[in-house]
C-alpha atoms as a PDB file:
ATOM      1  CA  UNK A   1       2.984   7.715  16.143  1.00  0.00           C
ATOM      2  CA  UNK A   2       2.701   7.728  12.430  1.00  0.00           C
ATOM      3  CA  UNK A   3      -0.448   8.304  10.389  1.00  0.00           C
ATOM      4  CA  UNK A   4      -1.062   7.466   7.018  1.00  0.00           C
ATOM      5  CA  UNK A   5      -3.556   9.209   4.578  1.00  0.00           C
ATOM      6  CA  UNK A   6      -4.698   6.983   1.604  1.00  0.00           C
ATOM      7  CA  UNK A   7      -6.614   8.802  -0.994  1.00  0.00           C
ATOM      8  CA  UNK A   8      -7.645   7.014  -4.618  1.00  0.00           C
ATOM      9  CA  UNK A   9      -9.897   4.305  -5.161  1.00  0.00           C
ATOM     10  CA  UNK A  10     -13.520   4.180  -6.290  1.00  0.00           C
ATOM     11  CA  UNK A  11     -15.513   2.151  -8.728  1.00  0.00           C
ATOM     12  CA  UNK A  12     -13.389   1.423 -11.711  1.00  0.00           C
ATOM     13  CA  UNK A  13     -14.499  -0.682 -15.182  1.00  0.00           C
ATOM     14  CA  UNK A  14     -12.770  -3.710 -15.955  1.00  0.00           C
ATOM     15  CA  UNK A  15      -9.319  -2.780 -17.936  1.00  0.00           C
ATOM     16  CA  UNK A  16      -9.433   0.343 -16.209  1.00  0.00           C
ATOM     17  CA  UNK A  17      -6.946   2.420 -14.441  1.00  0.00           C
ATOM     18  CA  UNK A  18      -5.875   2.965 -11.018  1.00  0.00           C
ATOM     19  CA  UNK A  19      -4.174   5.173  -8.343  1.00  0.00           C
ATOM     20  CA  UNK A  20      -3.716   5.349  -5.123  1.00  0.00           C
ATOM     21  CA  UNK A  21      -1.200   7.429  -3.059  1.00  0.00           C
ATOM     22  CA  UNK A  22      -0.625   7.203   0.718  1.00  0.00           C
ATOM     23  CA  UNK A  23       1.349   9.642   2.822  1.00  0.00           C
ATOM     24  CA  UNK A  24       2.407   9.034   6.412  1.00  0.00           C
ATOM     25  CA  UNK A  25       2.707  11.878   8.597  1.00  0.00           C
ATOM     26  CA  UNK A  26       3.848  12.689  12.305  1.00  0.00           C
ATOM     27  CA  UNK A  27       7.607  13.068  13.055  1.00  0.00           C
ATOM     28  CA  UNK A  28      10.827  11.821  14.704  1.00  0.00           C
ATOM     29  CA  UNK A  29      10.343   8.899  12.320  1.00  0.00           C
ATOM     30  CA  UNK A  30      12.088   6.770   9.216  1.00  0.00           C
ATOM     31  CA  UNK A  31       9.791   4.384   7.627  1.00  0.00           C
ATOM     32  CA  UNK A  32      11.582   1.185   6.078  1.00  0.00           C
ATOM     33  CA  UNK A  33       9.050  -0.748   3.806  1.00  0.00           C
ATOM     34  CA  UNK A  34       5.864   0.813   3.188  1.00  0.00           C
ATOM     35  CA  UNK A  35       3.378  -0.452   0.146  1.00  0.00           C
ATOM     36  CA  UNK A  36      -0.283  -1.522  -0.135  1.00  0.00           C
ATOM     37  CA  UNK A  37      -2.076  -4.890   0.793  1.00  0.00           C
ATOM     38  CA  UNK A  38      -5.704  -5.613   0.117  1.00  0.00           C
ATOM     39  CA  UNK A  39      -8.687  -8.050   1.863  1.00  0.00           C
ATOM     40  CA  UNK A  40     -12.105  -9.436   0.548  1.00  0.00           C
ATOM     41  CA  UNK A  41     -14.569  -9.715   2.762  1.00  0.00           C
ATOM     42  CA  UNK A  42     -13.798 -13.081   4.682  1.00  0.00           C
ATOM     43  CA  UNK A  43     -10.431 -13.623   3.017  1.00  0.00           C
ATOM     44  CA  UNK A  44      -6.808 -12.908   4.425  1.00  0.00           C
ATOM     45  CA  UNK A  45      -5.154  -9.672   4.001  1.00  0.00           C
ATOM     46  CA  UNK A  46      -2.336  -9.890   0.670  1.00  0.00           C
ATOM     47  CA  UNK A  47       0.237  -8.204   0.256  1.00  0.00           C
ATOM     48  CA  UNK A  48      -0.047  -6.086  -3.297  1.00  0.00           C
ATOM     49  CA  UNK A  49       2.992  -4.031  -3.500  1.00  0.00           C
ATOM     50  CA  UNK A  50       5.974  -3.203  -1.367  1.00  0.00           C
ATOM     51  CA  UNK A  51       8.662  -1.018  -1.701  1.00  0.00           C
ATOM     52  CA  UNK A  52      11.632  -0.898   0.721  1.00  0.00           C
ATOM     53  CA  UNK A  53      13.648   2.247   1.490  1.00  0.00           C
ATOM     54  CA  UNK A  54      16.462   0.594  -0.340  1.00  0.00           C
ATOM     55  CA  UNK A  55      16.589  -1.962  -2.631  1.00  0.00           C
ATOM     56  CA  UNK A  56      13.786  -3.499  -5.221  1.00  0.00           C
ATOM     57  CA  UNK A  57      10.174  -3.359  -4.730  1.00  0.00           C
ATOM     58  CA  UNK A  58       7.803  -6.596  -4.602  1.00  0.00           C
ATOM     59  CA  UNK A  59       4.579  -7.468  -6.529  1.00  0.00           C
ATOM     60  CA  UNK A  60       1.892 -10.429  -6.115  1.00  0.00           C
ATOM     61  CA  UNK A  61       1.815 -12.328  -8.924  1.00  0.00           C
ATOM     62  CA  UNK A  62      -1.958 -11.651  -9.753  1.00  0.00           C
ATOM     63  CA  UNK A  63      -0.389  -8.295 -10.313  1.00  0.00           C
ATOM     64  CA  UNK A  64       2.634  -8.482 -11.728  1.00  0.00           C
ATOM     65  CA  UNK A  65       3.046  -6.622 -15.026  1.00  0.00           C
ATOM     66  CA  UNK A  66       0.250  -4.431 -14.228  1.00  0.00           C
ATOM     67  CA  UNK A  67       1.202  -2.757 -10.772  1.00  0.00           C
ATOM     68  CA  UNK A  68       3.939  -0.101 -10.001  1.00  0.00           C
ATOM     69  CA  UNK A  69       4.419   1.235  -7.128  1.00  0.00           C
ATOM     70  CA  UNK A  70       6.752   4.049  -6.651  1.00  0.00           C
ATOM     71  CA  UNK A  71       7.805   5.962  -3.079  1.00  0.00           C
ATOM     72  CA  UNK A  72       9.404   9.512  -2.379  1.00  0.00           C
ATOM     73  CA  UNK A  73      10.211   9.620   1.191  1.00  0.00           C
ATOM     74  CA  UNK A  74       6.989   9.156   3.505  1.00  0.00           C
ATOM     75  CA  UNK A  75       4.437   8.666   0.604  1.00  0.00           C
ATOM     76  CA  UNK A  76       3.985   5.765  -1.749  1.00  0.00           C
ATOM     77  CA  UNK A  77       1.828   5.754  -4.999  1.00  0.00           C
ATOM     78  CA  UNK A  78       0.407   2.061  -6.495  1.00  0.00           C
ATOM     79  CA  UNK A  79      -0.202   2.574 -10.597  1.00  0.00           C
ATOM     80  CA  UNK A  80      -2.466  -0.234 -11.302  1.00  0.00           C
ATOM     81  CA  UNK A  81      -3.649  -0.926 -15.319  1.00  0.00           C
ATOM     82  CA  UNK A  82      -6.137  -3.829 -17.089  1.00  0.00           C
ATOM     83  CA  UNK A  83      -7.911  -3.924 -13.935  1.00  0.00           C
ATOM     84  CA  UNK A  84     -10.077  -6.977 -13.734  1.00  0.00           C
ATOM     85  CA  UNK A  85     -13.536  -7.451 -11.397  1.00  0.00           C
ATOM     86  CA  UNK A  86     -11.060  -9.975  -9.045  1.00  0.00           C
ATOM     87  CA  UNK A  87      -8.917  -6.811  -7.996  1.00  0.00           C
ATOM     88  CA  UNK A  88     -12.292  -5.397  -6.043  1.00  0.00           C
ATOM     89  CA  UNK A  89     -11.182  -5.145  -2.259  1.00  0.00           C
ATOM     90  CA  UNK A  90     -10.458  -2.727  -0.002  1.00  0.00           C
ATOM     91  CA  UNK A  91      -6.672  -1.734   0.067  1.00  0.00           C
ATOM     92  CA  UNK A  92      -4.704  -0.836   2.730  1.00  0.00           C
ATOM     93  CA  UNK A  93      -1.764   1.346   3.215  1.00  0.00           C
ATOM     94  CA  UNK A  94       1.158  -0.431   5.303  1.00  0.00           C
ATOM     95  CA  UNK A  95       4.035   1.390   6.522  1.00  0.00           C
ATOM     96  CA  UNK A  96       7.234  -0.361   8.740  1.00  0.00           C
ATOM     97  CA  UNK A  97       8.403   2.816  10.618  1.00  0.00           C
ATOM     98  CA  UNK A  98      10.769   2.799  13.830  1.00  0.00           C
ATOM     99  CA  UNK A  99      11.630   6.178  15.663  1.00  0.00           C
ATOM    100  CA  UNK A 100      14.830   7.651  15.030  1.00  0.00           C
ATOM    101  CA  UNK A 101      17.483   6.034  16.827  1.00  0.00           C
ATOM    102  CA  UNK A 102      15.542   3.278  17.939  1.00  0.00           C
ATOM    103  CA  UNK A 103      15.894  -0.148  16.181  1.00  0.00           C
ATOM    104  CA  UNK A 104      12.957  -1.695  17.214  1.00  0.00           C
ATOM    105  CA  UNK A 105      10.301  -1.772  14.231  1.00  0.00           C
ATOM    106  CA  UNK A 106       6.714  -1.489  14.050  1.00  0.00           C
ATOM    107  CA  UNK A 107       3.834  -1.606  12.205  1.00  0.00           C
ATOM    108  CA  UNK A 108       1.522   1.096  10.501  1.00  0.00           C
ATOM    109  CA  UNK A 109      -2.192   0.375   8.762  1.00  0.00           C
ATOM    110  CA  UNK A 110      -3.888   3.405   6.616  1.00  0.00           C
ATOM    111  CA  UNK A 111      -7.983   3.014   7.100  1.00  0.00           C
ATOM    112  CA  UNK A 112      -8.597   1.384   4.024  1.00  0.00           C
ATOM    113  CA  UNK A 113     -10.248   2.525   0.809  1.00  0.00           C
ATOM    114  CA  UNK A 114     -12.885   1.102  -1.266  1.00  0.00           C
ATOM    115  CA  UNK A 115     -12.093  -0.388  -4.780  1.00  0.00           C
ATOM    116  CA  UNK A 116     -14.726  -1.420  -7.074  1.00  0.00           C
ATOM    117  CA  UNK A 117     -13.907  -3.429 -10.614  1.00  0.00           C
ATOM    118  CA  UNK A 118     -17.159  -3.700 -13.158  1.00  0.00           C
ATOM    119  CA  UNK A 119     -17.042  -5.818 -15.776  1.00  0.00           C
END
């Protein structure tokens, strides 16, 4: 089973910075995309970020030109700058991940941490 750590967060002012880094532990495992999504109270989960083992990572448009995420093997780090007060939510760490020599994929949530824009 893999586990992922999220650490980061906080209350942040408006044009602020921010970081948050997730690492997925356990073993006998390959992850494939891993990245961050995020969810206001009574609003769908969104994707943020993703970055696949190969190949070019995604960004939401609300973030585009302010997010970059960046991976080394089993941990993945989102750079976020200008924050605004609509970026408040509580992001989640996401990891695809299949057992070694299996091709069957599945699915990987961190617990969630707390971020707070002020304006």
């Amino acid at each position: 089973q893999v586990h992922l750590v999220e650490s980061g967060g906080g209350l942040v002012q408006a044009g602020g910075f921010l970081r948050l880094v997730c690492a997925a532990s356990g073993s006998g495992f390959s992850i494939e995309d891993m990245g961050w999504y995020r969810q206001v109270p009574g609003q769908q989960r969104e994707m943020v970020a993703v970055i696949p083992s190969s190949g070019s990572a995604k960004y939401a448009d609300s973030v585009v030109g302010r997010a970059v995420i960046s991976r080394e093997q089993k941990t993945v780090i989102l750079q976020m700058s200008s924050l605004k007060p609509e970026d408040t939510a509580v992001y989640y760490c996401y990891a695809e991940w299949r057992h070694y020599g299996r091709t069957n994929r599945k699915d990987a949530w961190g617990q969630g941490t707390q971020v707070t824009v002020s304006s």
